[in-house]
Amino acid sequence: MNLLSDPLLPSLCGESGPQVTDLPGLFANFARDDVRELPFLRPHQQMPWHAFMVQLAALALHRSGSRDISDDPDHWREILRGLTPEWPDDEPWRLVVDDLHEPAFMQPPIPAGSADPYKSTIQTPDDLDVLVTSKNHGVKQATAENADASAWVVALVLLQTTGGFLGSGNYGVARMNGGFATRPLVGLVPQGGAGAHWRRDVGLLLDNREAQLREYDAFAEHDGTALLWCRPWDGERQLGLNELDPWFIEICRRVRLGRAGEGRIVAKAAGSKVARIAAKELKGNVGDPWIPVNLAKEGAAYNQKPAYRVMSAVLFEGREWKRPFLLEWHESVDNVPMTARFDVLSRGQGTTEGHHRREVPIADADQWKTLFDPAQKDRAAELAREMIDNARRLQNPVLKFPLMSLVQGGERDVKLGDQTAEAWARPWLERADLRIDEHFFDHLFTIVETGSHERWARFLQTVARETFADAALSLPIAGMRRIKALAIAEDKLESFFYRNFKDYFPTSQKESAVA
């Protein structure tokens, strides 16, 4: 099973329909932007696979001295082999290689003279993947018993390029801020299919390699290791950034595929004493073109779920955040409409906490200016901070105090510090914030364009009233006091809302704002 010559990767193409290709054939289809779907990818695998395809194509083109993003599979086959000339039999591109002293695809060899270290067996590719679910719900584990080769290919890519710390001997990648963090993938996505996105990112990497090397001068300028699975690894030696190409494709685990009964593929794993790359102190800030860097926190890589608060900071707050290279606007290739995409697989200690994909559409020139024109961006940053403060005030006090009043039976003076009442109110405050999260950027662009906050304030008012009404149906309220409690709490809601947001309504409409 050789990725350079065997049809292993299914795709649904626009012109040619369903097909199964080798890796060079998939690159050729990407170059034509003919790929409509890759059915072997689950949602959380799509952006890591995109990053792998971009890095691999850019490395192959750079090392070959070519800039031709060709739609000829033979061209791609030639330059991909050019990355591994020491192996004329294509061992680094084969899924299964029996000799453990030779590399296999995304599987490092053991050093010469070493004994077989692989003890534990992994039966299915979805058990090799990065998802961890303690109760085995949501996405079931270890179900892909009859998986084809493509499932093993993508599971290896996900594990080796996005894996985190998972107990002793299982270290994570260098491109994240700590073992329980995540490798975020944040960038601009043009119109078109997966191929259009891929072509943009590959071309920009090639055009800006020298600038990247100047900014991140720790890497090897020439002949650095690019495909880390080709280097022998004993589980003890670490690689320094000075040994690596800036676009290196990472591995973080010692794993090998082999054959079990009836030719079925299984994986075997061995632990390591250290992470493969010595970069812990950099906190994930290793020049990855998709990773925002928090300048306010010692240059640490982004490690948050993409809610509107942190997204707006990344998009607008240049003093606090350094936007990743592929989130920046590049005049030579970028045209509206486009989309700013945040793709994050959130990770905890021994768990994964959801795959989060958030997108901010850039529909026209006005929205482009809001995000990328320096003068407009500063104004948008100020407005976003104001709107975030509005959202906080909507939660507390506008909603929190009336909800606590309901639970306390309609007391005029809310008893602060009542942990039981606060616990009942908290899910409803979070629910209101989720409503705001869904529509935040639409309202931000409207305020930038019109200069008026009225539509935003009306939206907040609707969120407050609807959240309160739904909460009143489920919160525990003493039956005999229910009518009084509701009246008092509703009065507090309207009063607090008017007090906090009256200035956003025209003078003639301030009275109707609380009607």
PDB file of N, CA and C in Angstrom, residues 1-3 8 52 84 87 90-111 117-118 122 128 149 151-161 227-234 249-259 265-270 276:
ATOM      1  N   MET A   1       0.847  -1.194   0.000  1.00  0.00           N
ATOM      2  CA  MET A   1       0.000   0.000   0.000  1.00  0.00           C
ATOM      3  C   MET A   1       0.883   1.245   0.000  1.00  0.00           C
ATOM      4  N   ASN A   2       1.163   1.707  -1.198  1.00  0.00           N
ATOM      5  CA  ASN A   2       2.076   2.815  -1.428  1.00  0.00           C
ATOM      6  C   ASN A   2       1.255   4.051  -1.794  1.00  0.00           C
ATOM      7  N   LEU A   3       1.340   5.099  -1.002  1.00  0.00           N
ATOM      8  CA  LEU A   3       0.553   6.302  -1.270  1.00  0.00           C
ATOM      9  C   LEU A   3       0.941   6.981  -2.574  1.00  0.00           C
ATOM     10  N   LEU A   8      -5.650   4.690  -2.881  1.00  0.00           N
ATOM     11  CA  LEU A   8      -6.038   4.471  -1.488  1.00  0.00           C
ATOM     12  C   LEU A   8      -6.993   5.528  -0.954  1.00  0.00           C
ATOM     13  N   PHE A  52      -1.746  19.293   6.485  1.00  0.00           N
ATOM     14  CA  PHE A  52      -0.795  18.285   6.014  1.00  0.00           C
ATOM     15  C   PHE A  52      -0.583  18.406   4.512  1.00  0.00           C
ATOM     16  N   THR A  84      12.345  12.091  -0.604  1.00  0.00           N
ATOM     17  CA  THR A  84      12.862  10.876   0.059  1.00  0.00           C
ATOM     18  C   THR A  84      13.757  10.087  -0.891  1.00  0.00           C
ATOM     19  N   TRP A  87      15.321   6.387  -0.359  1.00  0.00           N
ATOM     20  CA  TRP A  87      14.485   5.193  -0.339  1.00  0.00           C
ATOM     21  C   TRP A  87      13.855   4.972  -1.714  1.00  0.00           C
ATOM     22  N   ASP A  90      10.358   3.540  -1.944  1.00  0.00           N
ATOM     23  CA  ASP A  90       9.248   4.334  -1.396  1.00  0.00           C
ATOM     24  C   ASP A  90       8.817   3.925   0.013  1.00  0.00           C
ATOM     25  N   GLU A  91       9.729   3.415   0.829  1.00  0.00           N
ATOM     26  CA  GLU A  91       9.328   3.016   2.181  1.00  0.00           C
ATOM     27  C   GLU A  91       8.623   4.140   2.955  1.00  0.00           C
ATOM     28  N   PRO A  92       9.076   5.410   2.888  1.00  0.00           N
ATOM     29  CA  PRO A  92       8.395   6.462   3.670  1.00  0.00           C
ATOM     30  C   PRO A  92       6.957   6.731   3.223  1.00  0.00           C
ATOM     31  N   TRP A  93       6.557   6.143   2.089  1.00  0.00           N
ATOM     32  CA  TRP A  93       5.214   6.380   1.568  1.00  0.00           C
ATOM     33  C   TRP A  93       4.336   5.132   1.649  1.00  0.00           C
ATOM     34  N   ARG A  94       4.858   4.068   2.255  1.00  0.00           N
ATOM     35  CA  ARG A  94       4.103   2.827   2.382  1.00  0.00           C
ATOM     36  C   ARG A  94       3.469   2.740   3.768  1.00  0.00           C
ATOM     37  N   LEU A  95       2.255   2.219   3.817  1.00  0.00           N
ATOM     38  CA  LEU A  95       1.582   2.090   5.107  1.00  0.00           C
ATOM     39  C   LEU A  95       2.212   1.013   5.973  1.00  0.00           C
ATOM     40  N   VAL A  96       2.622  -0.075   5.379  1.00  0.00           N
ATOM     41  CA  VAL A  96       3.191  -1.184   6.133  1.00  0.00           C
ATOM     42  C   VAL A  96       4.574  -1.506   5.579  1.00  0.00           C
ATOM     43  N   VAL A  97       5.580  -1.426   6.429  1.00  0.00           N
ATOM     44  CA  VAL A  97       6.952  -1.826   6.102  1.00  0.00           C
ATOM     45  C   VAL A  97       7.413  -2.748   7.221  1.00  0.00           C
ATOM     46  N   ASP A  98       7.731  -3.977   6.884  1.00  0.00           N
ATOM     47  CA  ASP A  98       8.041  -4.983   7.910  1.00  0.00           C
ATOM     48  C   ASP A  98       9.353  -4.691   8.632  1.00  0.00           C
ATOM     49  N   ASP A  99      10.331  -4.135   7.932  1.00  0.00           N
ATOM     50  CA  ASP A  99      11.626  -3.850   8.541  1.00  0.00           C
ATOM     51  C   ASP A  99      11.493  -2.603   9.417  1.00  0.00           C
ATOM     52  N   LEU A 100      11.561  -2.769  10.725  1.00  0.00           N
ATOM     53  CA  LEU A 100      11.363  -1.645  11.649  1.00  0.00           C
ATOM     54  C   LEU A 100      12.501  -0.641  11.593  1.00  0.00           C
ATOM     55  N   HIS A 101      13.607  -1.011  10.956  1.00  0.00           N
ATOM     56  CA  HIS A 101      14.726  -0.076  10.824  1.00  0.00           C
ATOM     57  C   HIS A 101      14.567   0.849   9.621  1.00  0.00           C
ATOM     58  N   GLU A 102      13.487   0.669   8.880  1.00  0.00           N
ATOM     59  CA  GLU A 102      13.153   1.558   7.760  1.00  0.00           C
ATOM     60  C   GLU A 102      11.891   2.340   8.117  1.00  0.00           C
ATOM     61  N   PRO A 103      11.760   3.562   7.599  1.00  0.00           N
ATOM     62  CA  PRO A 103      10.540   4.323   7.874  1.00  0.00           C
ATOM     63  C   PRO A 103       9.354   3.753   7.117  1.00  0.00           C
ATOM     64  N   ALA A 104       8.175   4.039   7.591  1.00  0.00           N
ATOM     65  CA  ALA A 104       6.930   3.849   6.858  1.00  0.00           C
ATOM     66  C   ALA A 104       6.156   5.162   6.965  1.00  0.00           C
ATOM     67  N   PHE A 105       5.052   5.289   6.262  1.00  0.00           N
ATOM     68  CA  PHE A 105       4.341   6.567   6.229  1.00  0.00           C
ATOM     69  C   PHE A 105       3.926   7.010   7.629  1.00  0.00           C
ATOM     70  N   MET A 106       4.436   8.174   8.055  1.00  0.00           N
ATOM     71  CA  MET A 106       4.175   8.771   9.371  1.00  0.00           C
ATOM     72  C   MET A 106       4.606   7.844  10.517  1.00  0.00           C
ATOM     73  N   GLN A 107       5.553   6.935  10.254  1.00  0.00           N
ATOM     74  CA  GLN A 107       6.003   5.952  11.244  1.00  0.00           C
ATOM     75  C   GLN A 107       7.535   5.928  11.251  1.00  0.00           C
ATOM     76  N   PRO A 108       8.151   6.447  12.307  1.00  0.00           N
ATOM     77  CA  PRO A 108       9.617   6.539  12.311  1.00  0.00           C
ATOM     78  C   PRO A 108      10.271   5.171  12.476  1.00  0.00           C
ATOM     79  N   PRO A 109      11.460   4.996  11.892  1.00  0.00           N
ATOM     80  CA  PRO A 109      12.210   3.753  12.114  1.00  0.00           C
ATOM     81  C   PRO A 109      12.873   3.754  13.482  1.00  0.00           C
ATOM     82  N   ILE A 110      13.258   2.575  13.933  1.00  0.00           N
ATOM     83  CA  ILE A 110      14.063   2.487  15.139  1.00  0.00           C
ATOM     84  C   ILE A 110      15.534   2.522  14.728  1.00  0.00           C
ATOM     85  N   PRO A 111      16.438   2.987  15.593  1.00  0.00           N
ATOM     86  CA  PRO A 111      17.856   3.060  15.224  1.00  0.00           C
ATOM     87  C   PRO A 111      18.438   1.682  14.928  1.00  0.00           C
ATOM     88  N   PRO A 117      10.588  -2.376  19.956  1.00  0.00           N
ATOM     89  CA  PRO A 117      10.041  -1.812  21.196  1.00  0.00           C
ATOM     90  C   PRO A 117       8.517  -1.832  21.260  1.00  0.00           C
ATOM     91  N   TYR A 118       7.868  -2.277  20.184  1.00  0.00           N
ATOM     92  CA  TYR A 118       6.424  -2.105  20.073  1.00  0.00           C
ATOM     93  C   TYR A 118       5.690  -3.231  20.787  1.00  0.00           C
ATOM     94  N   ILE A 122      -3.105  -1.625  18.827  1.00  0.00           N
ATOM     95  CA  ILE A 122      -4.278  -0.792  18.573  1.00  0.00           C
ATOM     96  C   ILE A 122      -4.996  -1.405  17.381  1.00  0.00           C
ATOM     97  N   LEU A 128      -6.757   5.006  17.118  1.00  0.00           N
ATOM     98  CA  LEU A 128      -5.467   5.679  16.981  1.00  0.00           C
ATOM     99  C   LEU A 128      -5.642   7.185  16.882  1.00  0.00           C
ATOM    100  N   ALA A 149      -7.725   1.380   3.962  1.00  0.00           N
ATOM    101  CA  ALA A 149      -6.418   2.009   4.165  1.00  0.00           C
ATOM    102  C   ALA A 149      -6.528   3.502   4.411  1.00  0.00           C
ATOM    103  N   ALA A 151      -8.600   5.190   6.130  1.00  0.00           N
ATOM    104  CA  ALA A 151      -8.858   5.496   7.538  1.00  0.00           C
ATOM    105  C   ALA A 151      -7.568   5.453   8.343  1.00  0.00           C
ATOM    106  N   TRP A 152      -6.675   4.514   8.024  1.00  0.00           N
ATOM    107  CA  TRP A 152      -5.383   4.450   8.716  1.00  0.00           C
ATOM    108  C   TRP A 152      -4.492   5.628   8.321  1.00  0.00           C
ATOM    109  N   VAL A 153      -4.560   6.027   7.051  1.00  0.00           N
ATOM    110  CA  VAL A 153      -3.753   7.162   6.597  1.00  0.00           C
ATOM    111  C   VAL A 153      -4.105   8.418   7.392  1.00  0.00           C
ATOM    112  N   VAL A 154      -5.400   8.737   7.450  1.00  0.00           N
ATOM    113  CA  VAL A 154      -5.793   9.976   8.115  1.00  0.00           C
ATOM    114  C   VAL A 154      -5.628   9.869   9.628  1.00  0.00           C
ATOM    115  N   ALA A 155      -5.813   8.676  10.214  1.00  0.00           N
ATOM    116  CA  ALA A 155      -5.592   8.519  11.652  1.00  0.00           C
ATOM    117  C   ALA A 155      -4.127   8.771  12.003  1.00  0.00           C
ATOM    118  N   LEU A 156      -3.203   8.299  11.169  1.00  0.00           N
ATOM    119  CA  LEU A 156      -1.777   8.568  11.398  1.00  0.00           C
ATOM    120  C   LEU A 156      -1.481  10.061  11.306  1.00  0.00           C
ATOM    121  N   VAL A 157      -2.050  10.716  10.289  1.00  0.00           N
ATOM    122  CA  VAL A 157      -1.813  12.155  10.131  1.00  0.00           C
ATOM    123  C   VAL A 157      -2.349  12.926  11.327  1.00  0.00           C
ATOM    124  N   LEU A 158      -3.559  12.601  11.769  1.00  0.00           N
ATOM    125  CA  LEU A 158      -4.150  13.306  12.918  1.00  0.00           C
ATOM    126  C   LEU A 158      -3.331  13.090  14.177  1.00  0.00           C
ATOM    127  N   LEU A 159      -2.995  11.840  14.468  1.00  0.00           N
ATOM    128  CA  LEU A 159      -2.235  11.545  15.680  1.00  0.00           C
ATOM    129  C   LEU A 159      -0.888  12.258  15.668  1.00  0.00           C
ATOM    130  N   GLN A 160      -0.160  12.128  14.561  1.00  0.00           N
ATOM    131  CA  GLN A 160       1.228  12.601  14.540  1.00  0.00           C
ATOM    132  C   GLN A 160       1.353  14.105  14.406  1.00  0.00           C
ATOM    133  N   THR A 161       0.340  14.784  13.881  1.00  0.00           N
ATOM    134  CA  THR A 161       0.457  16.235  13.684  1.00  0.00           C
ATOM    135  C   THR A 161      -0.386  17.062  14.643  1.00  0.00           C
ATOM    136  N   LEU A 227      10.450  15.783   6.779  1.00  0.00           N
ATOM    137  CA  LEU A 227       9.524  14.698   7.102  1.00  0.00           C
ATOM    138  C   LEU A 227      10.105  13.945   8.296  1.00  0.00           C
ATOM    139  N   LEU A 228       9.595  14.247   9.483  1.00  0.00           N
ATOM    140  CA  LEU A 228      10.221  13.722  10.697  1.00  0.00           C
ATOM    141  C   LEU A 228      10.107  12.210  10.818  1.00  0.00           C
ATOM    142  N   TRP A 229       9.169  11.591  10.084  1.00  0.00           N
ATOM    143  CA  TRP A 229       9.042  10.148  10.186  1.00  0.00           C
ATOM    144  C   TRP A 229      10.190   9.416   9.473  1.00  0.00           C
ATOM    145  N   CYS A 230      11.021  10.163   8.742  1.00  0.00           N
ATOM    146  CA  CYS A 230      12.163   9.530   8.085  1.00  0.00           C
ATOM    147  C   CYS A 230      13.388   9.426   8.999  1.00  0.00           C
ATOM    148  N   ARG A 231      13.370  10.119  10.127  1.00  0.00           N
ATOM    149  CA  ARG A 231      14.506  10.088  11.057  1.00  0.00           C
ATOM    150  C   ARG A 231      14.319   8.977  12.081  1.00  0.00           C
ATOM    151  N   PRO A 232      15.360   8.137  12.325  1.00  0.00           N
ATOM    152  CA  PRO A 232      15.251   7.116  13.379  1.00  0.00           C
ATOM    153  C   PRO A 232      14.983   7.767  14.733  1.00  0.00           C
ATOM    154  N   TRP A 233      14.213   7.068  15.572  1.00  0.00           N
ATOM    155  CA  TRP A 233      13.867   7.601  16.891  1.00  0.00           C
ATOM    156  C   TRP A 233      13.882   6.466  17.900  1.00  0.00           C
ATOM    157  N   ASP A 234      14.694   6.677  18.933  1.00  0.00           N
ATOM    158  CA  ASP A 234      14.794   5.676  20.010  1.00  0.00           C
ATOM    159  C   ASP A 234      13.891   6.004  21.191  1.00  0.00           C
ATOM    160  N   ILE A 249       6.900  18.530   8.836  1.00  0.00           N
ATOM    161  CA  ILE A 249       5.705  17.756   9.162  1.00  0.00           C
ATOM    162  C   ILE A 249       6.067  16.857  10.331  1.00  0.00           C
ATOM    163  N   GLU A 250       5.345  17.051  11.403  1.00  0.00           N
ATOM    164  CA  GLU A 250       5.724  16.514  12.705  1.00  0.00           C
ATOM    165  C   GLU A 250       5.267  15.079  12.901  1.00  0.00           C
ATOM    166  N   ILE A 251       5.952  14.381  13.790  1.00  0.00           N
ATOM    167  CA  ILE A 251       5.427  13.171  14.416  1.00  0.00           C
ATOM    168  C   ILE A 251       5.647  13.318  15.917  1.00  0.00           C
ATOM    169  N   CYS A 252       4.729  12.779  16.699  1.00  0.00           N
ATOM    170  CA  CYS A 252       4.872  12.886  18.154  1.00  0.00           C
ATOM    171  C   CYS A 252       4.849  11.530  18.851  1.00  0.00           C
ATOM    172  N   ARG A 253       4.546  10.447  18.109  1.00  0.00           N
ATOM    173  CA  ARG A 253       4.429   9.125  18.751  1.00  0.00           C
ATOM    174  C   ARG A 253       5.223   8.074  17.971  1.00  0.00           C
ATOM    175  N   ARG A 254       5.640   7.045  18.693  1.00  0.00           N
ATOM    176  CA  ARG A 254       6.284   5.880  18.084  1.00  0.00           C
ATOM    177  C   ARG A 254       5.191   4.843  17.823  1.00  0.00           C
ATOM    178  N   VAL A 255       4.859   4.672  16.567  1.00  0.00           N
ATOM    179  CA  VAL A 255       3.779   3.768  16.195  1.00  0.00           C
ATOM    180  C   VAL A 255       4.138   3.104  14.869  1.00  0.00           C
ATOM    181  N   ARG A 256       3.734   1.828  14.693  1.00  0.00           N
ATOM    182  CA  ARG A 256       3.958   1.107  13.437  1.00  0.00           C
ATOM    183  C   ARG A 256       2.720   0.302  13.080  1.00  0.00           C
ATOM    184  N   LEU A 257       2.424   0.283  11.798  1.00  0.00           N
ATOM    185  CA  LEU A 257       1.349  -0.556  11.300  1.00  0.00           C
ATOM    186  C   LEU A 257       1.905  -1.903  10.862  1.00  0.00           C
ATOM    187  N   GLY A 258       1.093  -2.940  11.041  1.00  0.00           N
ATOM    188  CA  GLY A 258       1.465  -4.279  10.617  1.00  0.00           C
ATOM    189  C   GLY A 258       0.233  -5.065  10.237  1.00  0.00           C
ATOM    190  N   ARG A 259       0.435  -6.335   9.916  1.00  0.00           N
ATOM    191  CA  ARG A 259      -0.654  -7.201   9.490  1.00  0.00           C
ATOM    192  C   ARG A 259      -1.042  -8.165  10.601  1.00  0.00           C
ATOM    193  N   ILE A 265      -5.061  -4.802   8.893  1.00  0.00           N
ATOM    194  CA  ILE A 265      -4.049  -3.894   9.449  1.00  0.00           C
ATOM    195  C   ILE A 265      -4.338  -3.640  10.924  1.00  0.00           C
ATOM    196  N   VAL A 266      -3.281  -3.657  11.729  1.00  0.00           N
ATOM    197  CA  VAL A 266      -3.350  -3.212  13.119  1.00  0.00           C
ATOM    198  C   VAL A 266      -2.146  -2.316  13.378  1.00  0.00           C
ATOM    199  N   ALA A 267      -2.203  -1.560  14.458  1.00  0.00           N
ATOM    200  CA  ALA A 267      -1.085  -0.700  14.840  1.00  0.00           C
ATOM    201  C   ALA A 267      -0.487  -1.187  16.146  1.00  0.00           C
ATOM    202  N   LYS A 268       0.816  -0.963  16.274  1.00  0.00           N
ATOM    203  CA  LYS A 268       1.499  -1.219  17.539  1.00  0.00           C
ATOM    204  C   LYS A 268       2.211   0.057  17.967  1.00  0.00           C
ATOM    205  N   ALA A 269       2.242   0.276  19.280  1.00  0.00           N
ATOM    206  CA  ALA A 269       2.791   1.526  19.797  1.00  0.00           C
ATOM    207  C   ALA A 269       3.846   1.268  20.849  1.00  0.00           C
ATOM    208  N   ALA A 270       4.769   2.202  20.958  1.00  0.00           N
ATOM    209  CA  ALA A 270       5.786   2.185  22.011  1.00  0.00           C
ATOM    210  C   ALA A 270       5.857   3.588  22.602  1.00  0.00           C
ATOM    211  N   ARG A 276       9.275  14.511  20.972  1.00  0.00           N
ATOM    212  CA  ARG A 276      10.204  14.391  19.841  1.00  0.00           C
ATOM    213  C   ARG A 276      10.963  15.674  19.588  1.00  0.00           C
TER     214      ARG A 276
END
